[in-house]
XYZ file of C-alpha atoms in Angstrom:
363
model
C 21.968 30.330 14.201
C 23.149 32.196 16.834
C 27.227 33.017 17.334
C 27.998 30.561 19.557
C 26.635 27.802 17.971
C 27.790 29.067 14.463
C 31.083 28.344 16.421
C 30.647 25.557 18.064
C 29.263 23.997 14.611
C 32.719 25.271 12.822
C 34.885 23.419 15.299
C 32.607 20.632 14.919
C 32.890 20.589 10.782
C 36.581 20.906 11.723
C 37.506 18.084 13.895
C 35.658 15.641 11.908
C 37.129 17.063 8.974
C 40.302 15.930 10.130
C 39.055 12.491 11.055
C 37.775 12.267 7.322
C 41.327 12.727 6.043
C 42.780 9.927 8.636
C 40.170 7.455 7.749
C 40.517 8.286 3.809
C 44.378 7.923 3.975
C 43.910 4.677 5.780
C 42.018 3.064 2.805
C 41.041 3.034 -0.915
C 38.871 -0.184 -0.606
C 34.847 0.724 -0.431
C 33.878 0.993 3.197
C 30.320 -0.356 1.985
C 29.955 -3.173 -0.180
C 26.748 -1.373 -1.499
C 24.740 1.664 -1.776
C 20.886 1.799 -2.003
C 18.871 4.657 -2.152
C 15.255 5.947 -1.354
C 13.493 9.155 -0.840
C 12.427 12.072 -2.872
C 13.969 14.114 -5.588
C 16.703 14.611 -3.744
C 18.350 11.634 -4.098
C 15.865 10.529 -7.278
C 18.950 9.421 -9.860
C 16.234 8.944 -12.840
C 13.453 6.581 -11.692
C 10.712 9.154 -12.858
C 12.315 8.869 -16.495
C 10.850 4.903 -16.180
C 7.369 5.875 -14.806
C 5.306 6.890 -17.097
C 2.872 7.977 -14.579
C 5.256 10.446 -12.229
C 4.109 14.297 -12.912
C 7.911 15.292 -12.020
C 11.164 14.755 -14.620
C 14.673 15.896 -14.955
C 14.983 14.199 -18.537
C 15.339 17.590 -20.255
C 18.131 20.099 -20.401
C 19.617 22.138 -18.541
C 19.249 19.494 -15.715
C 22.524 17.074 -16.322
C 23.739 20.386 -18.097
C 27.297 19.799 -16.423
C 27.275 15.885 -16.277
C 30.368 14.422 -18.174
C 28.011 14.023 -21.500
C 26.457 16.582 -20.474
C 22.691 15.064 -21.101
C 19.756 14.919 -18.282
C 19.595 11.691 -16.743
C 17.121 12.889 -14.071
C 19.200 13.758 -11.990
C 16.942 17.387 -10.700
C 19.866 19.755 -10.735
C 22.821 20.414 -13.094
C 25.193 17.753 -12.465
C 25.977 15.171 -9.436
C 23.756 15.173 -6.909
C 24.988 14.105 -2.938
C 24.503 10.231 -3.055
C 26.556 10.343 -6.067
C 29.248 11.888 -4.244
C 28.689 10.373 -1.414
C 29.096 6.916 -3.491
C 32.484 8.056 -4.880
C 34.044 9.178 -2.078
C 32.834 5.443 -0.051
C 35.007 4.292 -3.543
C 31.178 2.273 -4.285
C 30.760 4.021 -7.635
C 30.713 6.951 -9.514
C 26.895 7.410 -10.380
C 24.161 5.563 -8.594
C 21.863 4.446 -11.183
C 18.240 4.137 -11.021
C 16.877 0.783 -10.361
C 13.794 1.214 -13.297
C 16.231 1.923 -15.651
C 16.520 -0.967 -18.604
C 19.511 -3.661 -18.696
C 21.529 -2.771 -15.485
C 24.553 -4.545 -15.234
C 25.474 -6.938 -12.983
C 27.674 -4.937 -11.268
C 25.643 -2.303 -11.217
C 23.029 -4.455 -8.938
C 25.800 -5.590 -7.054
C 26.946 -2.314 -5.711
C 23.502 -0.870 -5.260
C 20.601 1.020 -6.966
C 18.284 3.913 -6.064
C 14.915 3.519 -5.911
C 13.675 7.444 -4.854
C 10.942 8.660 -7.143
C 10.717 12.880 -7.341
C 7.461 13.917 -5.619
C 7.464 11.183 -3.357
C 7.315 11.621 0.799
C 6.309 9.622 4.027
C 2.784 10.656 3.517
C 0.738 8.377 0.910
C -1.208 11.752 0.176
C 2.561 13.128 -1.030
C 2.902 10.430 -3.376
C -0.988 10.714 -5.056
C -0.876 13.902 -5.712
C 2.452 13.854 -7.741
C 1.592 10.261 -8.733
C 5.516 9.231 -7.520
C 5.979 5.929 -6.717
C 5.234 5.581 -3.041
C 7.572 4.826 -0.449
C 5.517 2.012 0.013
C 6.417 0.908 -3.385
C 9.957 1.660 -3.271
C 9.869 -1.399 -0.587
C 8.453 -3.718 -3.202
C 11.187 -2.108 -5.709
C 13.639 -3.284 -3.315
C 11.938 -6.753 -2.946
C 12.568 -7.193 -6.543
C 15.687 -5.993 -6.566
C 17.231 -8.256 -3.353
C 15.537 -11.018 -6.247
C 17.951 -10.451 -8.612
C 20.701 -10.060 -6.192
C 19.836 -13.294 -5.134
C 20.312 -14.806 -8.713
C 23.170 -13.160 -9.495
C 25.598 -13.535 -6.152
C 23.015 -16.345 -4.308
C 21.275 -16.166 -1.384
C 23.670 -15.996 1.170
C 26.020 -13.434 -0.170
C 23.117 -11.577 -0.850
C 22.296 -10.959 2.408
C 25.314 -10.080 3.465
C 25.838 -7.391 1.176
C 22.111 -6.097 2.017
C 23.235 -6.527 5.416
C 26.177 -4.244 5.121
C 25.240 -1.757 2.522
C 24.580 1.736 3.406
C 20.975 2.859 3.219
C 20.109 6.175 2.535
C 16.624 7.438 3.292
C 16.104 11.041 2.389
C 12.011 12.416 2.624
C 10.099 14.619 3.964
C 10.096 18.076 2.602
C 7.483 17.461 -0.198
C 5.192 15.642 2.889
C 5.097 19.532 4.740
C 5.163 21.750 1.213
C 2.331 19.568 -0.397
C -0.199 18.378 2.588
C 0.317 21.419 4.780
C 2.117 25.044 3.596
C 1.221 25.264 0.240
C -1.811 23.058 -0.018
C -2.943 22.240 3.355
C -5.044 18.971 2.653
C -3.463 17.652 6.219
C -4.583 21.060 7.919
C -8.254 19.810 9.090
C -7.065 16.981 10.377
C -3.631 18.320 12.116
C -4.539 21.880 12.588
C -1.057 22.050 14.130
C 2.349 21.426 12.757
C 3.219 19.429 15.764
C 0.620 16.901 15.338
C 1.107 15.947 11.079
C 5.032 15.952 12.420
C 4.344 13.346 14.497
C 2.401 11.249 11.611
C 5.063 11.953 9.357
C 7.723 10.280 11.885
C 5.561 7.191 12.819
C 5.471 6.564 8.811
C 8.920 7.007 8.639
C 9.760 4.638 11.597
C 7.743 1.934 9.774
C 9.672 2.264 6.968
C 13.187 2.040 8.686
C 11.658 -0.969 10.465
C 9.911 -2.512 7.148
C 14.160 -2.255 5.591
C 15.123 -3.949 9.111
C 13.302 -7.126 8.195
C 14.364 -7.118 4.490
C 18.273 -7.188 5.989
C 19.278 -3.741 6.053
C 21.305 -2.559 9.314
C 23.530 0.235 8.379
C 20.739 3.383 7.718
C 20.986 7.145 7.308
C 17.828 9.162 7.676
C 17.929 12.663 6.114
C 16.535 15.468 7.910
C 14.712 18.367 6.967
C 16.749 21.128 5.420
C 15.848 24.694 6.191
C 12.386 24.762 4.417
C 11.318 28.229 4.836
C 14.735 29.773 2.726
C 13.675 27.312 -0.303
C 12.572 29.616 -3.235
C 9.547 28.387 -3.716
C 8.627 29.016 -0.536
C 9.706 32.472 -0.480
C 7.814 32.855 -3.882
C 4.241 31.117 -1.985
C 4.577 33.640 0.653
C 3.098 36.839 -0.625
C 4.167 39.959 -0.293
C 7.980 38.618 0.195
C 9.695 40.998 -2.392
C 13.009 41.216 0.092
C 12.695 37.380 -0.136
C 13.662 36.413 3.247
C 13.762 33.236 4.447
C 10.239 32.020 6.192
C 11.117 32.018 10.245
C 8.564 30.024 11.270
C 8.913 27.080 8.656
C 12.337 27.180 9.307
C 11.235 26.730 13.190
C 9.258 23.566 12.135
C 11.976 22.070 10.572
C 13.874 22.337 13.637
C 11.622 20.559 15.574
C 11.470 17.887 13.584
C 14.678 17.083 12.839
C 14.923 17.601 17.172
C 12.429 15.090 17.438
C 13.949 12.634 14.767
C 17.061 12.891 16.466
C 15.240 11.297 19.153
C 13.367 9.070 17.341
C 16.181 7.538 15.567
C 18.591 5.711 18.655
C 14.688 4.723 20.012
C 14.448 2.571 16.941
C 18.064 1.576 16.585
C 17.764 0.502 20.320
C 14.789 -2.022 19.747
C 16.086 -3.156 16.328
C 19.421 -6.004 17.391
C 22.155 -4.967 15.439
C 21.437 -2.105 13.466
C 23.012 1.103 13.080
C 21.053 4.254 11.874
C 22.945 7.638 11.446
C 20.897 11.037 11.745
C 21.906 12.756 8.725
C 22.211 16.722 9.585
C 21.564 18.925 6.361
C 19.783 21.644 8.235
C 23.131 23.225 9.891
C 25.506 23.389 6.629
C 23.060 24.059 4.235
C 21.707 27.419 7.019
C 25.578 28.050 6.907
C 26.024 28.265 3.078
C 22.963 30.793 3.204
C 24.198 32.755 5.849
C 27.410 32.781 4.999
C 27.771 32.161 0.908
C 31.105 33.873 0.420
C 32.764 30.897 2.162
C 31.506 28.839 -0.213
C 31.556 30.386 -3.477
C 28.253 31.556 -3.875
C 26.820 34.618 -4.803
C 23.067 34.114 -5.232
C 21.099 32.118 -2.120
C 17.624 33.641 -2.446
C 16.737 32.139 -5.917
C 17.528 29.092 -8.401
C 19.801 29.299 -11.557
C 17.104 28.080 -13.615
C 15.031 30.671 -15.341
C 13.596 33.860 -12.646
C 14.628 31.272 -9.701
C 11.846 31.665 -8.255
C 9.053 28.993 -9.449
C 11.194 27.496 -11.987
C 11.083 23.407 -11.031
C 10.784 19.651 -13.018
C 8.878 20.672 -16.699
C 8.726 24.639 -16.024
C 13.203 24.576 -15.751
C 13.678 23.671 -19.419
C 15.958 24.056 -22.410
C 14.018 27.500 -22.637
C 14.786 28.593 -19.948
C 17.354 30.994 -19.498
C 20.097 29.964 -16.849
C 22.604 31.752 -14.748
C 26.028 32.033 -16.034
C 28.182 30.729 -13.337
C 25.674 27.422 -11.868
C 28.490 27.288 -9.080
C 27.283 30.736 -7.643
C 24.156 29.955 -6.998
C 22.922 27.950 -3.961
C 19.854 25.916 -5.958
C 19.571 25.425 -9.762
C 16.088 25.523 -9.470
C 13.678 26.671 -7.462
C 13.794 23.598 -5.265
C 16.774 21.673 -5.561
C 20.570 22.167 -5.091
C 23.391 23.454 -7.390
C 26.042 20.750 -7.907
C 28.530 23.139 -6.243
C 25.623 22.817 -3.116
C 25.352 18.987 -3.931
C 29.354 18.961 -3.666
C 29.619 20.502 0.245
C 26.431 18.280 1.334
C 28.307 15.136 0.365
C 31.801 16.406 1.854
C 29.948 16.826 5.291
C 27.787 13.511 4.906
C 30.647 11.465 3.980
C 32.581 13.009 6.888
C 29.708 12.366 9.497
C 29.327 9.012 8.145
C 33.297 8.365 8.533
C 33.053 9.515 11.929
C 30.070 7.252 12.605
C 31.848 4.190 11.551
C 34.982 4.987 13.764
C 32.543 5.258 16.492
C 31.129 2.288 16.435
C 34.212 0.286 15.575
C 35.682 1.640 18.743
C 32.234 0.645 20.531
């Protein structure tokens, strides 16, 4: 990021900043009635533990290493990860809890469920070759879920809390690392990035619209974050032994979260009524790794768990030797986020989503 836009995104982080602190000393009460939750790993609270089938887990220590009982719950990092902050600081809920997991409460149902699988993406390809459950099948998930909704609060009420929930959607990076860097089974039939971008964001437009008809309105789409500085990707790139961050994957992820940017008020504007937030983790999590001091960490260039640098799902485990301080380090694994990381992602999306909401009360 160049100077003036390093700038230009501190005032930015500032001023709505700020305008997080007005709007959270103006209420306590939940500003969503609900949150549900699909996507990857990222956001995966522990449906994987209840599919027998999924090749990715975080059921084993030293994932959920710093939880309050300090157990895995799979959960793939070492405490919280964002939509669980994000949930607490809405005042939804503490934890988001799966939606496979046995005898949810009530209440639980009430205030929303995640359905993410690890391992799952846009791409059906994503999804068979991890055997996640399909973001296809999250849909039906959600089906059966807005069932027992039904049954518990009726139909009416129902659909009003689907209807003002806030949806998180957060895919993607396992479509580009599994179909086209690492194993490019998309390659002969997109020989360039530009094209199996494209694919990607017509298969995530037909989800957002598929939500749409089930009665969602209030969405957040993820972007990509900066996929070339991942670990792993540094590790798949031979001859890397300075580790630096992979320019030109970090270039593709720009231009598609540019083109989802554009994407996104194109659907909102032919869908009456609903309100979809592009959620930017590109920028702050490129500022953590450029500038880690500012943020407590110490190590940016490889996970906590084990070497850091391949380390992920069954290969982090309670063999695995881990850093000292997990708050130092930028990603637990090789993959996925440190809580500390987890913490400053869901500061910033709870601020833009704040912000968002002031908007378009105002509009």
């Amino acid at each position: 990021m160049s100077t003036s836009k390093t700038i230009t995104f501190t005032l930015f982080i500032a001023t709505l900043l700020s305008s997080c602190d007005a709007a959270t000393n103006a209420t306590s009460q939940p500003l969503f009635p609900a949150i549900l939750i699909f996507g990857d790993s990222t956001v995966d609270t522990g449906n994987n533990n209840y599919h027998s089938q999924t090749i990715f887990k975080a059921k084993h220590l030293p994932y959920g290493i710093d939880l309050p009982n300090h157990k895995a719950s799979g959960r793939f990092t070492n405490g919280k990860i964002f939509s669980d902050i994000i949930a607490t600081k809405l005042n939804i809920k503490q934890f988001v809890p799966p939606f496979l997991q046995p005898n949810l409460s009530d209440q639980e149902i009430v205030t929303g469920v995640c359905f993410a699988s690890a391992g799952a993406g846009y791409d059906d390809h994503t999804s068979l070759s991890t055997q996640a459950i399909r973001v296809l099948d999250q849909q039906k998930m959600f089906k059966n879920y807005i069932a027992r909704l039904k049954s518990i609060v009726g139909d009416k009420k129902a659909m009003e809390i689907i209807k003002n929930a806030l949806v998180v959607i957060s895919a993607g990076p396992n479509d580009f690392i599994l179909n086209y860097y690492d194993i490019p089974s998309r390659r002969l039939e997109f020989p360039h990035i530009s094209g199996y971008q494209d694919f990607v964001l017509q298969r995530l437009d037909n989800f957002v619209r598929e939500l749409y008809s089930l009665g969602c309105r209030k969405i957040m789409v993820g972007g990509l974050p900066p996929m070339g500085c991942l670990p792993i990707q540094m590790t798949a790139k031979f001859r890397n032994a300075l580790r630096f961050c992979l320019e030109q994957e970090n270039r593709d992820s720009v231009l598609y979260n540019q083109k989802l940017q554009n994407l996104l008020p194109q659907i909102e504007a032919s869908l009456t009524g609903s309100k979809i937030l592009y959620s930017n983790v590109y920028d702050p999590m490129m500022d953590m790794m450029q500038n880690p001091s500012k943020y407590g960490f110490k190590e940016t260039k490889r996970g906590c768990c084990g070497t850091g640098h391949l380390e992920t799902s069954f290969m982090c485990n309670a063999f695995s030797p881990t850093c000292r301080n997990h708050s130092e380090f930028l990603f637990f694994d090789s993959i996925h986020p440190s809580e500390a990381t987890y913490n400053y992602m869901g500061n910033f999306l709870d601020t833009q989503i704040r912000v968002w909401l002031s908007l378009r009360l105002k509009s």
